[in-house]
Short mmCIF file of C-alpha atoms in Angstrom, two decimals:
data_model
loop_
_atom_site.label_atom_id
_atom_site.label_comp_id
_atom_site.label_asym_id
_atom_site.label_seq_id
_atom_site.Cartn_x
_atom_site.Cartn_y
_atom_site.Cartn_z
CA GLU A 120 0.00 0.00 0.00
CA VAL A 121 1.33 3.41 -0.98
CA GLU A 122 1.74 5.88 1.87
CA LEU A 123 2.99 9.44 1.89
CA LEU A 124 3.50 11.00 5.32
CA GLU A 125 4.22 14.72 5.48
CA SER A 126 5.62 16.59 8.44
CA GLY A 127 7.15 19.95 9.25
CA GLY A 128 4.23 22.33 8.92
CA GLY A 129 3.43 24.98 11.49
CA LEU A 130 3.14 28.67 12.26
CA VAL A 131 5.96 30.89 11.06
CA GLN A 132 6.45 34.65 10.87
CA PRO A 133 6.68 36.47 7.55
CA GLY A 134 10.23 36.25 6.24
CA GLY A 135 10.85 33.02 8.13
CA SER A 136 11.77 29.54 6.98
CA LEU A 137 10.31 26.07 7.27
CA ARG A 138 11.27 22.63 5.99
CA LEU A 139 8.64 20.12 4.97
CA SER A 140 9.40 16.42 4.71
CA CYS A 141 7.54 13.51 3.18
CA VAL A 142 8.37 9.88 3.80
CA ALA A 143 7.14 7.52 1.10
CA SER A 144 6.48 3.79 1.23
CA GLY A 145 4.79 1.09 -0.80
CA PHE A 146 6.42 1.83 -4.16
CA THR A 147 9.85 2.22 -5.74
CA PHE A 148 10.41 5.81 -4.69
CA SER A 149 13.48 6.44 -6.85
CA SER A 150 11.59 5.60 -10.03
CA HIS A 151 8.94 8.27 -9.73
CA THR A 152 8.59 12.01 -10.09
CA MET A 153 7.29 13.62 -6.92
CA SER A 154 5.55 16.94 -6.46
CA TRP A 155 4.43 19.38 -3.80
CA VAL A 156 0.93 20.78 -4.31
CA ARG A 157 -0.57 23.43 -2.06
CA GLN A 158 -4.07 24.61 -1.32
CA ALA A 159 -4.72 27.95 0.33
CA PRO A 160 -7.73 28.07 2.67
CA GLY A 161 -10.91 27.81 0.62
CA LYS A 162 -9.00 27.91 -2.66
CA GLY A 163 -7.94 25.55 -5.45
CA LEU A 164 -4.86 23.46 -6.10
CA GLU A 165 -1.43 24.74 -7.16
CA ARG A 166 1.59 22.61 -7.96
CA VAL A 167 4.48 24.54 -6.46
CA SER A 168 7.38 22.19 -7.19
CA GLY A 169 8.33 18.86 -8.71
CA ILE A 170 11.42 16.67 -8.99
CA THR A 171 12.16 13.68 -11.17
CA GLY A 172 13.33 10.37 -9.73
CA SER A 173 17.00 11.05 -10.36
CA SER A 174 16.69 14.72 -9.34
CA GLY A 175 17.75 15.51 -12.91
CA SER A 176 14.83 17.82 -13.59
CA ILE A 177 13.26 20.24 -11.14
CA TYR A 178 10.27 22.54 -11.49
CA TYR A 179 9.19 25.56 -9.47
CA ALA A 180 6.10 27.66 -9.89
CA ASP A 181 6.86 31.33 -10.49
CA SER A 182 5.19 32.11 -7.16
CA VAL A 183 7.92 30.30 -5.21
CA LYS A 184 10.96 30.40 -7.52
CA GLY A 185 14.05 31.61 -5.69
CA ARG A 186 12.46 31.05 -2.28
CA PHE A 187 11.71 27.31 -2.16
CA THR A 188 14.06 24.39 -2.78
CA ILE A 189 12.89 20.86 -3.46
CA SER A 190 15.12 17.84 -2.89
CA ARG A 191 14.91 14.10 -2.38
CA ASP A 192 16.93 11.37 -0.72
CA ASN A 193 16.20 8.14 -2.53
CA SER A 194 18.14 6.13 0.07
CA LYS A 195 15.66 7.27 2.70
CA ASN A 196 12.53 7.47 0.50
CA THR A 197 12.20 11.08 1.53
CA LEU A 198 11.04 14.20 -0.32
CA SER A 199 11.73 17.64 1.14
CA LEU A 200 10.72 21.23 0.53
CA GLN A 201 12.85 23.97 2.05
CA MET A 202 10.75 27.10 2.23
CA GLY A 203 12.32 30.53 2.79
CA SER A 204 11.31 34.19 2.76
CA LEU A 205 7.80 33.05 3.59
CA ARG A 206 4.88 35.35 2.88
CA ALA A 207 1.29 35.44 4.08
CA GLU A 208 0.20 34.17 0.67
CA ASP A 209 2.21 30.99 1.22
CA THR A 210 -0.30 29.98 3.91
CA ALA A 211 -1.79 26.70 2.72
CA VAL A 212 -2.04 22.99 3.20
CA TYR A 213 0.94 21.43 1.45
CA TYR A 214 0.50 17.98 -0.06
CA CYS A 215 3.22 15.54 -1.01
CA VAL A 216 2.14 13.86 -4.23
CA LYS A 217 3.37 10.99 -6.37
CA GLY A 218 3.24 12.19 -9.95
CA GLY A 219 4.46 14.87 -12.30
CA THR A 220 4.87 15.73 -15.96
CA GLY A 221 3.42 12.91 -18.00
CA THR A 222 2.02 11.01 -15.03
CA PRO A 223 -1.18 11.62 -13.09
CA PHE A 224 -1.08 12.55 -9.41
CA ASP A 225 -2.15 9.13 -8.25
CA TYR A 226 -1.27 9.24 -4.56
CA TRP A 227 -1.50 12.14 -2.11
CA GLY A 228 -0.36 12.57 1.46
CA GLN A 229 -2.74 13.83 4.11
CA GLY A 230 -1.26 17.32 3.93
CA THR A 231 0.55 19.58 6.37
CA LEU A 232 -0.60 23.09 7.21
CA VAL A 233 1.78 26.01 6.86
CA SER A 234 0.57 29.29 8.38
CA VAL A 235 2.54 32.48 7.79
CA SER A 236 1.50 35.20 10.18
CA SER A 237 2.93 37.65 12.66
CA GLU F 229 0.51 27.83 -20.09
CA ILE F 230 -2.66 25.78 -20.39
CA VAL F 231 -5.58 27.39 -18.57
CA LEU F 232 -8.40 25.04 -17.56
CA THR F 233 -11.87 26.49 -17.02
CA GLN F 234 -14.40 24.35 -15.19
CA SER F 235 -18.14 24.80 -15.33
CA PRO F 236 -20.47 25.14 -13.66
CA GLY F 237 -18.93 26.47 -10.48
CA THR F 238 -21.57 24.72 -8.41
CA LEU F 239 -23.96 21.94 -9.31
CA CYS F 240 -26.96 21.25 -7.06
CA LEU F 241 -28.34 17.77 -7.59
CA SER F 242 -30.15 15.02 -5.72
CA PRO F 243 -28.85 11.52 -5.03
CA GLY F 244 -29.60 9.27 -7.98
CA GLU F 245 -29.32 12.09 -10.51
CA ARG F 246 -26.73 12.36 -13.26
CA ALA F 247 -23.93 14.91 -12.92
CA THR F 248 -22.12 16.36 -15.91
CA LEU F 249 -19.02 18.47 -15.23
CA SER F 250 -17.13 20.38 -17.90
CA CYS F 251 -13.45 21.26 -18.25
CA ARG F 252 -12.35 23.48 -21.12
CA ALA F 253 -8.69 24.02 -22.02
CA SER F 254 -7.36 27.31 -23.39
CA GLN F 255 -5.73 25.40 -26.27
CA SER F 256 -5.90 21.89 -27.61
CA VAL F 257 -4.28 19.33 -25.31
CA SER F 258 -3.52 15.65 -25.56
CA SER F 259 -6.24 13.63 -23.90
CA SER F 260 -3.49 11.30 -22.63
CA TYR F 261 -2.69 13.88 -19.97
CA LEU F 262 -6.08 15.02 -18.70
CA GLY F 263 -7.09 13.95 -15.23
CA TRP F 264 -9.97 14.42 -12.81
CA TYR F 265 -9.77 14.52 -9.01
CA GLN F 266 -12.35 14.47 -6.23
CA GLN F 267 -11.83 16.28 -2.95
CA LYS F 268 -14.06 15.94 0.09
CA PRO F 269 -13.93 18.43 2.98
CA GLY F 270 -10.85 17.99 5.14
CA GLN F 271 -9.37 15.36 2.84
CA ALA F 272 -6.67 15.26 0.20
CA PRO F 273 -7.74 15.08 -3.43
CA ARG F 274 -8.17 11.60 -4.94
CA LEU F 275 -7.44 10.65 -8.53
CA LEU F 276 -10.60 9.54 -10.33
CA ILE F 277 -9.77 9.60 -14.03
CA TYR F 278 -6.51 9.75 -15.97
CA GLY F 279 -5.90 9.91 -19.69
CA ALA F 280 -9.31 11.62 -20.01
CA SER F 281 -11.26 8.37 -19.76
CA SER F 282 -9.43 5.72 -17.71
CA ARG F 283 -10.68 5.10 -14.19
CA ALA F 284 -8.07 4.98 -11.45
CA THR F 285 -7.75 1.95 -9.19
CA GLY F 286 -10.85 1.36 -7.09
CA ILE F 287 -13.00 4.03 -8.72
CA PRO F 288 -16.62 2.91 -9.27
CA ASP F 289 -17.86 2.64 -12.83
CA ARG F 290 -20.50 5.32 -12.25
CA PHE F 291 -17.62 7.76 -12.84
CA SER F 292 -16.66 8.22 -16.47
CA GLY F 293 -14.56 10.69 -18.40
CA SER F 294 -14.66 11.73 -22.02
CA GLY F 295 -13.52 14.42 -24.40
CA SER F 296 -10.69 15.55 -26.62
CA GLY F 297 -9.00 18.68 -27.86
CA THR F 298 -10.23 21.50 -25.63
CA ASP F 299 -13.42 20.03 -24.18
CA PHE F 300 -13.55 17.33 -21.53
CA THR F 301 -16.36 15.97 -19.39
CA LEU F 302 -16.64 14.06 -16.14
CA THR F 303 -19.95 12.24 -15.75
CA ILE F 304 -21.31 10.65 -12.61
CA SER F 305 -24.13 8.45 -13.84
CA ARG F 306 -26.10 8.20 -10.58
CA LEU F 307 -24.99 10.29 -7.63
CA GLU F 308 -24.41 8.46 -4.38
CA PRO F 309 -24.40 10.36 -1.07
CA GLU F 310 -20.63 9.97 -0.80
CA ASP F 311 -20.06 11.58 -4.22
CA PHE F 312 -20.87 15.13 -3.12
CA ALA F 313 -17.56 16.96 -3.18
CA VAL F 314 -15.39 19.33 -5.21
CA PHE F 315 -14.01 18.05 -8.51
CA TYR F 316 -10.90 19.35 -10.27
CA CYS F 317 -9.56 18.69 -13.75
CA GLN F 318 -5.83 18.82 -14.40
CA TYR F 319 -3.52 18.84 -17.39
CA TYR F 320 -0.28 17.00 -16.60
CA GLY F 321 1.30 16.91 -20.04
CA SER F 322 3.71 19.82 -19.67
CA SER F 323 4.73 22.29 -16.99
CA PRO F 324 3.12 24.09 -15.34
CA LEU F 325 0.77 21.24 -14.51
CA THR F 326 -2.35 23.29 -14.07
CA PHE F 327 -5.60 22.55 -12.31
CA GLY F 328 -9.00 23.94 -13.11
CA GLY F 329 -10.78 26.06 -10.55
CA GLY F 330 -13.09 23.24 -9.48
CA THR F 331 -16.77 22.35 -9.59
CA ARG F 332 -18.62 21.84 -6.33
CA VAL F 333 -21.36 19.20 -6.46
CA GLU F 334 -23.86 19.88 -3.67
CA ILE F 335 -26.89 18.05 -2.42
CA LYS F 336 -30.10 19.67 -3.59
#
């Protein structure tokens, strides 16, 4: 059974940093593109970042480019998102998702809430 | 960038009725990369349909997808109480992998 378990969310002040992690199980992690998708309160879905299995190709949405860094450790089946220079508009539930360009988002974590507020 | 426009914004129907949801792309897209997701309150989205018309694992056959080019449709043949939710279409063929704004299916 595929499982994606996110952690690391919380309350942070504007300008602060936070690191999200996602531990994957139930599939060959290194073979699959992974993504982070966020959902602001009461809003729709936005893919903010993605990384291929070998880390050879990385995507960032314009809204987070230069502030967020995605990475993965295939030896630990772990996906990470380092978030910096956080803004109020980054407040959202962040989902770890299996899938990316060319493949549907077939498995989602339960989400972790990031709140940016003073 | 592919922009996906979903309509209607809200659909009010009764259990047992048929639901027809529309997703229109700003330019022609490959149907191989069109997906539909269902999201219930407080839950993560769930993949329903991929490749415009293929049901994901465990999805009941009352859910069906169709379409090509710029116009795609998700049909729920007979609404069950557990089907009331928000539905999103997505194009995952090329970055950015955009989602539509969603259609909320509410109980009438």
